[in-house]
PDB file of N, CA, C and O in Angstrom:
ATOM      1  N   UNK A   1     -24.512   2.571   0.527  1.00  0.00           N
ATOM      2  CA  UNK A   1     -23.753   1.567   1.266  1.00  0.00           C
ATOM      3  C   UNK A   1     -22.266   1.803   1.030  1.00  0.00           C
ATOM      4  O   UNK A   1     -21.850   1.970  -0.111  1.00  0.00           O
ATOM      5  N   UNK A   2     -21.446   1.806   2.038  1.00  0.00           N
ATOM      6  CA  UNK A   2     -19.966   2.029   1.848  1.00  0.00           C
ATOM      7  C   UNK A   2     -19.328   0.873   1.092  1.00  0.00           C
ATOM      8  O   UNK A   2     -19.811  -0.227   1.069  1.00  0.00           O
ATOM      9  N   UNK A   3     -18.188   1.240   0.492  1.00  0.00           N
ATOM     10  CA  UNK A   3     -17.394   0.233  -0.277  1.00  0.00           C
ATOM     11  C   UNK A   3     -16.954  -0.891   0.622  1.00  0.00           C
ATOM     12  O   UNK A   3     -16.655  -0.677   1.810  1.00  0.00           O
ATOM     13  N   UNK A   4     -16.851  -2.120   0.116  1.00  0.00           N
ATOM     14  CA  UNK A   4     -16.527  -3.331   0.935  1.00  0.00           C
ATOM     15  C   UNK A   4     -15.046  -3.540   1.055  1.00  0.00           C
ATOM     16  O   UNK A   4     -14.526  -4.571   0.631  1.00  0.00           O
ATOM     17  N   UNK A   5     -14.348  -2.569   1.653  1.00  0.00           N
ATOM     18  CA  UNK A   5     -12.891  -2.746   1.774  1.00  0.00           C
ATOM     19  C   UNK A   5     -12.535  -3.320   3.168  1.00  0.00           C
ATOM     20  O   UNK A   5     -13.295  -3.173   4.100  1.00  0.00           O
ATOM     21  N   UNK A   6     -11.417  -3.931   3.274  1.00  0.00           N
ATOM     22  CA  UNK A   6     -10.926  -4.483   4.538  1.00  0.00           C
ATOM     23  C   UNK A   6     -10.768  -3.312   5.497  1.00  0.00           C
ATOM     24  O   UNK A   6     -10.532  -2.149   5.094  1.00  0.00           O
ATOM     25  N   UNK A   7     -10.840  -3.591   6.793  1.00  0.00           N
ATOM     26  CA  UNK A   7     -10.698  -2.526   7.764  1.00  0.00           C
ATOM     27  C   UNK A   7      -9.288  -1.929   7.680  1.00  0.00           C
ATOM     28  O   UNK A   7      -8.324  -2.561   7.327  1.00  0.00           O
ATOM     29  N   UNK A   8      -9.179  -0.656   8.024  1.00  0.00           N
ATOM     30  CA  UNK A   8      -7.945   0.138   7.952  1.00  0.00           C
ATOM     31  C   UNK A   8      -7.315  -0.062   6.508  1.00  0.00           C
ATOM     32  O   UNK A   8      -6.267  -0.647   6.399  1.00  0.00           O
ATOM     33  N   UNK A   9      -7.973   0.406   5.461  1.00  0.00           N
ATOM     34  CA  UNK A   9      -7.596   0.110   4.109  1.00  0.00           C
ATOM     35  C   UNK A   9      -6.158   0.547   3.719  1.00  0.00           C
ATOM     36  O   UNK A   9      -5.436  -0.197   3.153  1.00  0.00           O
ATOM     37  N   UNK A  10      -5.768   1.706   4.110  1.00  0.00           N
ATOM     38  CA  UNK A  10      -4.448   2.211   3.726  1.00  0.00           C
ATOM     39  C   UNK A  10      -3.770   2.669   5.023  1.00  0.00           C
ATOM     40  O   UNK A  10      -3.978   3.804   5.469  1.00  0.00           O
ATOM     41  N   UNK A  11      -3.043   1.799   5.614  1.00  0.00           N
ATOM     42  CA  UNK A  11      -2.426   2.088   6.916  1.00  0.00           C
ATOM     43  C   UNK A  11      -0.878   2.003   6.723  1.00  0.00           C
ATOM     44  O   UNK A  11      -0.269   0.999   6.998  1.00  0.00           O
ATOM     45  N   UNK A  12      -0.303   3.092   6.197  1.00  0.00           N
ATOM     46  CA  UNK A  12       1.122   3.080   5.985  1.00  0.00           C
ATOM     47  C   UNK A  12       1.904   3.196   7.271  1.00  0.00           C
ATOM     48  O   UNK A  12       3.061   2.803   7.391  1.00  0.00           O
ATOM     49  N   UNK A  13       1.289   3.749   8.290  1.00  0.00           N
ATOM     50  CA  UNK A  13       1.931   3.913   9.608  1.00  0.00           C
ATOM     51  C   UNK A  13       1.504   2.822  10.553  1.00  0.00           C
ATOM     52  O   UNK A  13       1.352   3.015  11.765  1.00  0.00           O
ATOM     53  N   UNK A  14       1.359   1.631  10.047  1.00  0.00           N
ATOM     54  CA  UNK A  14       0.865   0.484  10.805  1.00  0.00           C
ATOM     55  C   UNK A  14       1.892   0.060  11.880  1.00  0.00           C
ATOM     56  O   UNK A  14       3.077  -0.056  11.567  1.00  0.00           O
ATOM     57  N   UNK A  15       1.465  -0.241  13.028  1.00  0.00           N
ATOM     58  CA  UNK A  15       2.317  -0.719  14.131  1.00  0.00           C
ATOM     59  C   UNK A  15       2.255  -2.234  14.137  1.00  0.00           C
ATOM     60  O   UNK A  15       1.224  -2.811  14.006  1.00  0.00           O
ATOM     61  N   UNK A  16       3.440  -2.849  14.351  1.00  0.00           N
ATOM     62  CA  UNK A  16       3.496  -4.303  14.404  1.00  0.00           C
ATOM     63  C   UNK A  16       4.329  -4.696  15.610  1.00  0.00           C
ATOM     64  O   UNK A  16       4.930  -3.851  16.279  1.00  0.00           O
ATOM     65  N   UNK A  17       4.350  -6.009  15.919  1.00  0.00           N
ATOM     66  CA  UNK A  17       5.124  -6.458  17.066  1.00  0.00           C
ATOM     67  C   UNK A  17       6.604  -6.171  16.847  1.00  0.00           C
ATOM     68  O   UNK A  17       7.271  -5.638  17.714  1.00  0.00           O
ATOM     69  N   UNK A  18       7.133  -6.556  15.706  1.00  0.00           N
ATOM     70  CA  UNK A  18       8.504  -6.188  15.356  1.00  0.00           C
ATOM     71  C   UNK A  18       8.614  -5.985  13.923  1.00  0.00           C
ATOM     72  O   UNK A  18       8.235  -6.792  13.103  1.00  0.00           O
ATOM     73  N   UNK A  19       9.082  -4.839  13.507  1.00  0.00           N
ATOM     74  CA  UNK A  19       9.447  -3.677  14.223  1.00  0.00           C
ATOM     75  C   UNK A  19       8.184  -2.953  14.765  1.00  0.00           C
ATOM     76  O   UNK A  19       7.112  -3.158  14.242  1.00  0.00           O
ATOM     77  N   UNK A  20       8.392  -2.095  15.703  1.00  0.00           N
ATOM     78  CA  UNK A  20       7.248  -1.381  16.282  1.00  0.00           C
ATOM     79  C   UNK A  20       6.571  -0.521  15.255  1.00  0.00           C
ATOM     80  O   UNK A  20       5.358  -0.441  15.156  1.00  0.00           O
ATOM     81  N   UNK A  21       7.344   0.076  14.370  1.00  0.00           N
ATOM     82  CA  UNK A  21       6.857   0.938  13.292  1.00  0.00           C
ATOM     83  C   UNK A  21       7.680   0.566  12.076  1.00  0.00           C
ATOM     84  O   UNK A  21       8.895   0.656  12.104  1.00  0.00           O
ATOM     85  N   UNK A  22       7.038   0.199  10.968  1.00  0.00           N
ATOM     86  CA  UNK A  22       7.735  -0.332   9.785  1.00  0.00           C
ATOM     87  C   UNK A  22       8.757   0.695   9.252  1.00  0.00           C
ATOM     88  O   UNK A  22       9.837   0.346   8.771  1.00  0.00           O
ATOM     89  N   UNK A  23       8.434   1.996   9.337  1.00  0.00           N
ATOM     90  CA  UNK A  23       9.340   3.027   8.820  1.00  0.00           C
ATOM     91  C   UNK A  23      10.551   3.248   9.768  1.00  0.00           C
ATOM     92  O   UNK A  23      11.456   3.951   9.404  1.00  0.00           O
ATOM     93  N   UNK A  24      10.536   2.679  10.965  1.00  0.00           N
ATOM     94  CA  UNK A  24      11.694   2.798  11.851  1.00  0.00           C
ATOM     95  C   UNK A  24      12.926   2.091  11.282  1.00  0.00           C
ATOM     96  O   UNK A  24      14.018   2.416  11.683  1.00  0.00           O
ATOM     97  N   UNK A  25      12.720   1.139  10.396  1.00  0.00           N
ATOM     98  CA  UNK A  25      13.860   0.424   9.812  1.00  0.00           C
ATOM     99  C   UNK A  25      14.473   1.189   8.636  1.00  0.00           C
ATOM    100  O   UNK A  25      15.568   0.813   8.164  1.00  0.00           O
ATOM    101  N   UNK A  26      13.851   2.247   8.198  1.00  0.00           N
ATOM    102  CA  UNK A  26      14.333   3.006   7.019  1.00  0.00           C
ATOM    103  C   UNK A  26      14.987   4.305   7.418  1.00  0.00           C
ATOM    104  O   UNK A  26      14.649   4.915   8.417  1.00  0.00           O
ATOM    105  N   UNK A  27      15.983   4.723   6.661  1.00  0.00           N
ATOM    106  CA  UNK A  27      16.608   6.067   6.939  1.00  0.00           C
ATOM    107  C   UNK A  27      15.587   7.186   6.678  1.00  0.00           C
ATOM    108  O   UNK A  27      14.610   6.982   5.931  1.00  0.00           O
ATOM    109  N   UNK A  28      15.820   8.340   7.236  1.00  0.00           N
ATOM    110  CA  UNK A  28      14.866   9.461   7.101  1.00  0.00           C
ATOM    111  C   UNK A  28      14.654   9.916   5.691  1.00  0.00           C
ATOM    112  O   UNK A  28      13.615  10.435   5.352  1.00  0.00           O
ATOM    113  N   UNK A  29      15.639   9.757   4.822  1.00  0.00           N
ATOM    114  CA  UNK A  29      15.541  10.233   3.417  1.00  0.00           C
ATOM    115  C   UNK A  29      15.180   9.141   2.442  1.00  0.00           C
ATOM    116  O   UNK A  29      15.439   9.233   1.279  1.00  0.00           O
ATOM    117  N   UNK A  30      14.603   8.025   2.940  1.00  0.00           N
ATOM    118  CA  UNK A  30      14.280   6.908   2.052  1.00  0.00           C
ATOM    119  C   UNK A  30      13.099   7.296   1.132  1.00  0.00           C
ATOM    120  O   UNK A  30      12.246   8.043   1.512  1.00  0.00           O
ATOM    121  N   UNK A  31      13.116   6.743  -0.069  1.00  0.00           N
ATOM    122  CA  UNK A  31      12.092   7.079  -1.090  1.00  0.00           C
ATOM    123  C   UNK A  31      10.684   6.630  -0.688  1.00  0.00           C
ATOM    124  O   UNK A  31       9.703   7.136  -1.202  1.00  0.00           O
ATOM    125  N   UNK A  32      10.567   5.734   0.240  1.00  0.00           N
ATOM    126  CA  UNK A  32       9.247   5.202   0.683  1.00  0.00           C
ATOM    127  C   UNK A  32       8.433   6.339   1.288  1.00  0.00           C
ATOM    128  O   UNK A  32       7.211   6.338   1.169  1.00  0.00           O
ATOM    129  N   UNK A  33       9.092   7.271   1.917  1.00  0.00           N
ATOM    130  CA  UNK A  33       8.351   8.431   2.499  1.00  0.00           C
ATOM    131  C   UNK A  33       7.679   9.254   1.433  1.00  0.00           C
ATOM    132  O   UNK A  33       6.554   9.683   1.535  1.00  0.00           O
ATOM    133  N   UNK A  34       8.390   9.482   0.340  1.00  0.00           N
ATOM    134  CA  UNK A  34       7.868  10.193  -0.821  1.00  0.00           C
ATOM    135  C   UNK A  34       6.668   9.454  -1.409  1.00  0.00           C
ATOM    136  O   UNK A  34       5.633  10.048  -1.684  1.00  0.00           O
ATOM    137  N   UNK A  35       6.874   8.130  -1.587  1.00  0.00           N
ATOM    138  CA  UNK A  35       5.763   7.337  -2.189  1.00  0.00           C
ATOM    139  C   UNK A  35       4.554   7.340  -1.275  1.00  0.00           C
ATOM    140  O   UNK A  35       3.421   7.412  -1.752  1.00  0.00           O
ATOM    141  N   UNK A  36       4.771   7.220   0.032  1.00  0.00           N
ATOM    142  CA  UNK A  36       3.631   7.212   0.973  1.00  0.00           C
ATOM    143  C   UNK A  36       2.797   8.478   0.871  1.00  0.00           C
ATOM    144  O   UNK A  36       1.588   8.438   0.860  1.00  0.00           O
ATOM    145  N   UNK A  37       3.494   9.590   0.760  1.00  0.00           N
ATOM    146  CA  UNK A  37       2.761  10.905   0.565  1.00  0.00           C
ATOM    147  C   UNK A  37       2.025  10.948  -0.714  1.00  0.00           C
ATOM    148  O   UNK A  37       0.899  11.417  -0.774  1.00  0.00           O
ATOM    149  N   UNK A  38       2.662  10.488  -1.803  1.00  0.00           N
ATOM    150  CA  UNK A  38       2.026  10.495  -3.103  1.00  0.00           C
ATOM    151  C   UNK A  38       0.803   9.609  -3.186  1.00  0.00           C
ATOM    152  O   UNK A  38      -0.229   9.970  -3.750  1.00  0.00           O
ATOM    153  N   UNK A  39       0.920   8.421  -2.624  1.00  0.00           N
ATOM    154  CA  UNK A  39      -0.181   7.410  -2.680  1.00  0.00           C
ATOM    155  C   UNK A  39      -1.356   7.916  -1.916  1.00  0.00           C
ATOM    156  O   UNK A  39      -2.492   7.544  -2.234  1.00  0.00           O
ATOM    157  N   UNK A  40      -1.172   8.675  -0.843  1.00  0.00           N
ATOM    158  CA  UNK A  40      -2.318   9.205  -0.097  1.00  0.00           C
ATOM    159  C   UNK A  40      -3.084  10.210  -0.928  1.00  0.00           C
ATOM    160  O   UNK A  40      -4.288  10.446  -0.655  1.00  0.00           O
ATOM    161  N   UNK A  41      -2.527  10.816  -1.940  1.00  0.00           N
ATOM    162  CA  UNK A  41      -3.141  11.858  -2.751  1.00  0.00           C
ATOM    163  C   UNK A  41      -3.850  11.270  -3.969  1.00  0.00           C
ATOM    164  O   UNK A  41      -4.570  12.003  -4.677  1.00  0.00           O
ATOM    165  N   UNK A  42      -3.699   9.990  -4.233  1.00  0.00           N
ATOM    166  CA  UNK A  42      -4.323   9.362  -5.402  1.00  0.00           C
ATOM    167  C   UNK A  42      -5.833   9.425  -5.292  1.00  0.00           C
ATOM    168  O   UNK A  42      -6.400   9.217  -4.237  1.00  0.00           O
ATOM    169  N   UNK A  43      -6.476   9.714  -6.414  1.00  0.00           N
ATOM    170  CA  UNK A  43      -7.900   9.718  -6.478  1.00  0.00           C
ATOM    171  C   UNK A  43      -8.400   8.390  -7.107  1.00  0.00           C
ATOM    172  O   UNK A  43      -8.265   8.175  -8.296  1.00  0.00           O
ATOM    173  N   UNK A  44      -8.885   7.505  -6.280  1.00  0.00           N
ATOM    174  CA  UNK A  44      -9.304   6.179  -6.745  1.00  0.00           C
ATOM    175  C   UNK A  44     -10.818   6.009  -6.664  1.00  0.00           C
ATOM    176  O   UNK A  44     -11.318   4.905  -6.658  1.00  0.00           O
ATOM    177  N   UNK A  45     -11.535   7.090  -6.617  1.00  0.00           N
ATOM    178  CA  UNK A  45     -13.017   7.008  -6.476  1.00  0.00           C
ATOM    179  C   UNK A  45     -13.653   6.289  -7.672  1.00  0.00           C
ATOM    180  O   UNK A  45     -14.629   5.528  -7.474  1.00  0.00           O
ATOM    181  N   UNK A  46     -13.130   6.441  -8.848  1.00  0.00           N
ATOM    182  CA  UNK A  46     -13.712   5.752 -10.053  1.00  0.00           C
ATOM    183  C   UNK A  46     -13.499   4.255  -9.917  1.00  0.00           C
ATOM    184  O   UNK A  46     -14.465   3.492 -10.188  1.00  0.00           O
ATOM    185  N   UNK A  47     -12.380   3.862  -9.497  1.00  0.00           N
ATOM    186  CA  UNK A  47     -12.096   2.436  -9.299  1.00  0.00           C
ATOM    187  C   UNK A  47     -12.959   1.857  -8.187  1.00  0.00           C
ATOM    188  O   UNK A  47     -13.565   0.750  -8.272  1.00  0.00           O
ATOM    189  N   UNK A  48     -13.052   2.596  -7.061  1.00  0.00           N
ATOM    190  CA  UNK A  48     -13.821   2.168  -5.898  1.00  0.00           C
ATOM    191  C   UNK A  48     -15.292   1.945  -6.233  1.00  0.00           C
ATOM    192  O   UNK A  48     -15.896   1.075  -5.692  1.00  0.00           O
ATOM    193  N   UNK A  49     -15.806   2.785  -7.106  1.00  0.00           N
ATOM    194  CA  UNK A  49     -17.246   2.671  -7.467  1.00  0.00           C
ATOM    195  C   UNK A  49     -17.574   1.362  -8.165  1.00  0.00           C
ATOM    196  O   UNK A  49     -18.691   0.930  -8.176  1.00  0.00           O
ATOM    197  N   UNK A  50     -16.608   0.688  -8.752  1.00  0.00           N
ATOM    198  CA  UNK A  50     -16.813  -0.589  -9.382  1.00  0.00           C
ATOM    199  C   UNK A  50     -16.839  -1.764  -8.510  1.00  0.00           C
ATOM    200  O   UNK A  50     -17.158  -2.888  -8.941  1.00  0.00           O
ATOM    201  N   UNK A  51     -16.489  -1.606  -7.265  1.00  0.00           N
ATOM    202  CA  UNK A  51     -16.476  -2.709  -6.313  1.00  0.00           C
ATOM    203  C   UNK A  51     -17.876  -3.044  -5.852  1.00  0.00           C
ATOM    204  O   UNK A  51     -18.705  -2.157  -5.685  1.00  0.00           O
ATOM    205  N   UNK A  52     -18.128  -4.326  -5.600  1.00  0.00           N
ATOM    206  CA  UNK A  52     -19.455  -4.778  -5.165  1.00  0.00           C
ATOM    207  C   UNK A  52     -19.398  -4.987  -3.623  1.00  0.00           C
ATOM    208  O   UNK A  52     -18.342  -5.298  -3.107  1.00  0.00           O
ATOM    209  N   UNK A  53     -20.522  -4.935  -3.014  1.00  0.00           N
ATOM    210  CA  UNK A  53     -20.616  -5.187  -1.568  1.00  0.00           C
ATOM    211  C   UNK A  53     -20.722  -6.697  -1.289  1.00  0.00           C
ATOM    212  O   UNK A  53     -20.609  -7.129  -0.182  1.00  0.00           O
ATOM    213  N   UNK A  54     -20.867  -7.464  -2.329  1.00  0.00           N
ATOM    214  CA  UNK A  54     -20.979  -8.930  -2.177  1.00  0.00           C
ATOM    215  C   UNK A  54     -19.585  -9.537  -2.123  1.00  0.00           C
ATOM    216  O   UNK A  54     -18.620  -9.028  -2.691  1.00  0.00           O
ATOM    217  N   UNK A  55     -19.519 -10.704  -1.513  1.00  0.00           N
ATOM    218  CA  UNK A  55     -18.285 -11.451  -1.477  1.00  0.00           C
ATOM    219  C   UNK A  55     -17.316 -10.947  -0.419  1.00  0.00           C
ATOM    220  O   UNK A  55     -17.630 -10.183   0.458  1.00  0.00           O
ATOM    221  N   UNK A  56     -16.046 -11.491  -0.491  1.00  0.00           N
ATOM    222  CA  UNK A  56     -15.038 -11.118   0.473  1.00  0.00           C
ATOM    223  C   UNK A  56     -14.586  -9.727   0.275  1.00  0.00           C
ATOM    224  O   UNK A  56     -14.530  -9.199  -0.866  1.00  0.00           O
ATOM    225  N   UNK A  57     -14.212  -9.084   1.399  1.00  0.00           N
ATOM    226  CA  UNK A  57     -13.734  -7.721   1.327  1.00  0.00           C
ATOM    227  C   UNK A  57     -12.430  -7.622   0.559  1.00  0.00           C
ATOM    228  O   UNK A  57     -11.539  -8.483   0.715  1.00  0.00           O
ATOM    229  N   UNK A  58     -12.261  -6.579  -0.226  1.00  0.00           N
ATOM    230  CA  UNK A  58     -11.095  -6.415  -1.047  1.00  0.00           C
ATOM    231  C   UNK A  58     -10.049  -5.507  -0.384  1.00  0.00           C
ATOM    232  O   UNK A  58     -10.381  -4.748   0.506  1.00  0.00           O
ATOM    233  N   UNK A  59      -8.832  -5.561  -0.824  1.00  0.00           N
ATOM    234  CA  UNK A  59      -7.826  -4.596  -0.406  1.00  0.00           C
ATOM    235  C   UNK A  59      -8.150  -3.272  -1.111  1.00  0.00           C
ATOM    236  O   UNK A  59      -8.639  -3.274  -2.238  1.00  0.00           O
ATOM    237  N   UNK A  60      -7.831  -2.202  -0.470  1.00  0.00           N
ATOM    238  CA  UNK A  60      -8.121  -0.889  -1.023  1.00  0.00           C
ATOM    239  C   UNK A  60      -7.288  -0.654  -2.280  1.00  0.00           C
ATOM    240  O   UNK A  60      -6.118  -1.038  -2.336  1.00  0.00           O
ATOM    241  N   UNK A  61      -7.882  -0.077  -3.320  1.00  0.00           N
ATOM    242  CA  UNK A  61      -7.167   0.185  -4.573  1.00  0.00           C
ATOM    243  C   UNK A  61      -5.858   1.003  -4.343  1.00  0.00           C
ATOM    244  O   UNK A  61      -4.844   0.759  -5.021  1.00  0.00           O
ATOM    245  N   UNK A  62      -5.843   1.937  -3.390  1.00  0.00           N
ATOM    246  CA  UNK A  62      -4.628   2.707  -3.131  1.00  0.00           C
ATOM    247  C   UNK A  62      -3.486   1.810  -2.665  1.00  0.00           C
ATOM    248  O   UNK A  62      -2.301   2.014  -3.017  1.00  0.00           O
ATOM    249  N   UNK A  63      -3.847   0.780  -1.885  1.00  0.00           N
ATOM    250  CA  UNK A  63      -2.798  -0.145  -1.384  1.00  0.00           C
ATOM    251  C   UNK A  63      -2.219  -0.965  -2.542  1.00  0.00           C
ATOM    252  O   UNK A  63      -1.026  -1.151  -2.663  1.00  0.00           O
ATOM    253  N   UNK A  64      -3.072  -1.431  -3.393  1.00  0.00           N
ATOM    254  CA  UNK A  64      -2.619  -2.286  -4.517  1.00  0.00           C
ATOM    255  C   UNK A  64      -1.787  -1.452  -5.473  1.00  0.00           C
ATOM    256  O   UNK A  64      -0.750  -1.852  -5.943  1.00  0.00           O
ATOM    257  N   UNK A  65      -2.274  -0.228  -5.816  1.00  0.00           N
ATOM    258  CA  UNK A  65      -1.553   0.623  -6.746  1.00  0.00           C
ATOM    259  C   UNK A  65      -0.217   1.005  -6.189  1.00  0.00           C
ATOM    260  O   UNK A  65       0.776   1.034  -6.932  1.00  0.00           O
ATOM    261  N   UNK A  66      -0.156   1.281  -4.868  1.00  0.00           N
ATOM    262  CA  UNK A  66       1.125   1.672  -4.270  1.00  0.00           C
ATOM    263  C   UNK A  66       2.107   0.557  -4.318  1.00  0.00           C
ATOM    264  O   UNK A  66       3.320   0.760  -4.582  1.00  0.00           O
ATOM    265  N   UNK A  67       1.699  -0.678  -4.135  1.00  0.00           N
ATOM    266  CA  UNK A  67       2.632  -1.836  -4.212  1.00  0.00           C
ATOM    267  C   UNK A  67       3.162  -1.970  -5.653  1.00  0.00           C
ATOM    268  O   UNK A  67       4.346  -2.138  -5.834  1.00  0.00           O
ATOM    269  N   UNK A  68       2.250  -1.837  -6.611  1.00  0.00           N
ATOM    270  CA  UNK A  68       2.674  -1.993  -8.020  1.00  0.00           C
ATOM    271  C   UNK A  68       3.644  -0.888  -8.406  1.00  0.00           C
ATOM    272  O   UNK A  68       4.690  -1.144  -9.057  1.00  0.00           O
ATOM    273  N   UNK A  69       3.336   0.353  -8.130  1.00  0.00           N
ATOM    274  CA  UNK A  69       4.134   1.488  -8.566  1.00  0.00           C
ATOM    275  C   UNK A  69       5.516   1.385  -7.896  1.00  0.00           C
ATOM    276  O   UNK A  69       6.537   1.583  -8.498  1.00  0.00           O
ATOM    277  N   UNK A  70       5.540   1.063  -6.592  1.00  0.00           N
ATOM    278  CA  UNK A  70       6.849   0.968  -5.913  1.00  0.00           C
ATOM    279  C   UNK A  70       7.664  -0.171  -6.521  1.00  0.00           C
ATOM    280  O   UNK A  70       8.859  -0.036  -6.779  1.00  0.00           O
ATOM    281  N   UNK A  71       7.030  -1.325  -6.766  1.00  0.00           N
ATOM    282  CA  UNK A  71       7.791  -2.448  -7.381  1.00  0.00           C
ATOM    283  C   UNK A  71       8.301  -2.079  -8.744  1.00  0.00           C
ATOM    284  O   UNK A  71       9.460  -2.390  -9.119  1.00  0.00           O
ATOM    285  N   UNK A  72       7.443  -1.470  -9.568  1.00  0.00           N
ATOM    286  CA  UNK A  72       7.862  -1.039 -10.923  1.00  0.00           C
ATOM    287  C   UNK A  72       9.049  -0.065 -10.835  1.00  0.00           C
ATOM    288  O   UNK A  72       9.963  -0.112 -11.670  1.00  0.00           O
ATOM    289  N   UNK A  73       9.000   0.838  -9.890  1.00  0.00           N
ATOM    290  CA  UNK A  73      10.062   1.770  -9.812  1.00  0.00           C
ATOM    291  C   UNK A  73      11.412   1.173  -9.370  1.00  0.00           C
ATOM    292  O   UNK A  73      12.474   1.719  -9.597  1.00  0.00           O
ATOM    293  N   UNK A  74      11.311  -0.011  -8.740  1.00  0.00           N
ATOM    294  CA  UNK A  74      12.496  -0.756  -8.354  1.00  0.00           C
ATOM    295  C   UNK A  74      12.937  -1.761  -9.431  1.00  0.00           C
ATOM    296  O   UNK A  74      13.886  -2.524  -9.231  1.00  0.00           O
ATOM    297  N   UNK A  75      12.218  -1.777 -10.531  1.00  0.00           N
ATOM    298  CA  UNK A  75      12.516  -2.699 -11.630  1.00  0.00           C
ATOM    299  C   UNK A  75      11.995  -4.096 -11.476  1.00  0.00           C
ATOM    300  O   UNK A  75      12.497  -5.021 -12.116  1.00  0.00           O
ATOM    301  N   UNK A  76      10.998  -4.261 -10.640  1.00  0.00           N
ATOM    302  CA  UNK A  76      10.420  -5.570 -10.401  1.00  0.00           C
ATOM    303  C   UNK A  76       9.054  -5.573 -11.036  1.00  0.00           C
ATOM    304  O   UNK A  76       8.175  -4.773 -10.663  1.00  0.00           O
ATOM    305  N   UNK A  77       8.899  -6.454 -12.053  1.00  0.00           N
ATOM    306  CA  UNK A  77       7.625  -6.458 -12.822  1.00  0.00           C
ATOM    307  C   UNK A  77       6.867  -7.794 -12.659  1.00  0.00           C
ATOM    308  O   UNK A  77       5.693  -7.866 -13.034  1.00  0.00           O
ATOM    309  N   UNK A  78       7.511  -8.826 -12.149  1.00  0.00           N
ATOM    310  CA  UNK A  78       6.855 -10.120 -11.915  1.00  0.00           C
ATOM    311  C   UNK A  78       6.073 -10.119 -10.615  1.00  0.00           C
ATOM    312  O   UNK A  78       6.629  -9.710  -9.581  1.00  0.00           O
ATOM    313  N   UNK A  79       4.855 -10.578 -10.643  1.00  0.00           N
ATOM    314  CA  UNK A  79       4.033 -10.648  -9.407  1.00  0.00           C
ATOM    315  C   UNK A  79       4.733 -11.618  -8.381  1.00  0.00           C
ATOM    316  O   UNK A  79       4.620 -11.412  -7.174  1.00  0.00           O
ATOM    317  N   UNK A  80       5.349 -12.661  -8.850  1.00  0.00           N
ATOM    318  CA  UNK A  80       6.039 -13.586  -7.945  1.00  0.00           C
ATOM    319  C   UNK A  80       7.231 -12.919  -7.320  1.00  0.00           C
ATOM    320  O   UNK A  80       7.522 -13.164  -6.106  1.00  0.00           O
ATOM    321  N   UNK A  81       7.972 -12.095  -8.052  1.00  0.00           N
ATOM    322  CA  UNK A  81       9.077 -11.349  -7.451  1.00  0.00           C
ATOM    323  C   UNK A  81       8.628 -10.265  -6.484  1.00  0.00           C
ATOM    324  O   UNK A  81       9.254 -10.041  -5.466  1.00  0.00           O
ATOM    325  N   UNK A  82       7.491  -9.667  -6.783  1.00  0.00           N
ATOM    326  CA  UNK A  82       6.915  -8.640  -5.903  1.00  0.00           C
ATOM    327  C   UNK A  82       6.549  -9.299  -4.563  1.00  0.00           C
ATOM    328  O   UNK A  82       6.767  -8.752  -3.530  1.00  0.00           O
ATOM    329  N   UNK A  83       5.995 -10.494  -4.665  1.00  0.00           N
ATOM    330  CA  UNK A  83       5.570 -11.208  -3.472  1.00  0.00           C
ATOM    331  C   UNK A  83       6.699 -11.691  -2.578  1.00  0.00           C
ATOM    332  O   UNK A  83       6.632 -11.722  -1.360  1.00  0.00           O
ATOM    333  N   UNK A  84       7.830 -12.062  -3.188  1.00  0.00           N
ATOM    334  CA  UNK A  84       8.953 -12.672  -2.454  1.00  0.00           C
ATOM    335  C   UNK A  84       9.656 -11.581  -1.645  1.00  0.00           C
ATOM    336  O   UNK A  84       9.697 -10.426  -2.049  1.00  0.00           O
ATOM    337  N   UNK A  85      10.199 -11.949  -0.470  1.00  0.00           N
ATOM    338  CA  UNK A  85      10.880 -10.998   0.402  1.00  0.00           C
ATOM    339  C   UNK A  85      12.177 -10.467  -0.186  1.00  0.00           C
ATOM    340  O   UNK A  85      12.785 -10.951  -0.991  1.00  0.00           O
TER     341      UNK A  85
END
């Protein structure tokens, strides 16, 4: 049985109403592009195997890890600060 992740688990190129493409707001040499490439290469199979098919679907571990690593690299360590815009 496949892991119970939300649909489109890691969609860094997600299209939205505004902006049309989230990376359109960033300059071409922004560090987010480097992080996006690195996060796609993470091996999270060990973590994924611990998820249960019961209950509400979870966010993909790559998505959670990418948020934490990016926030830590920017000097943000508080979950409340990470959440705030």
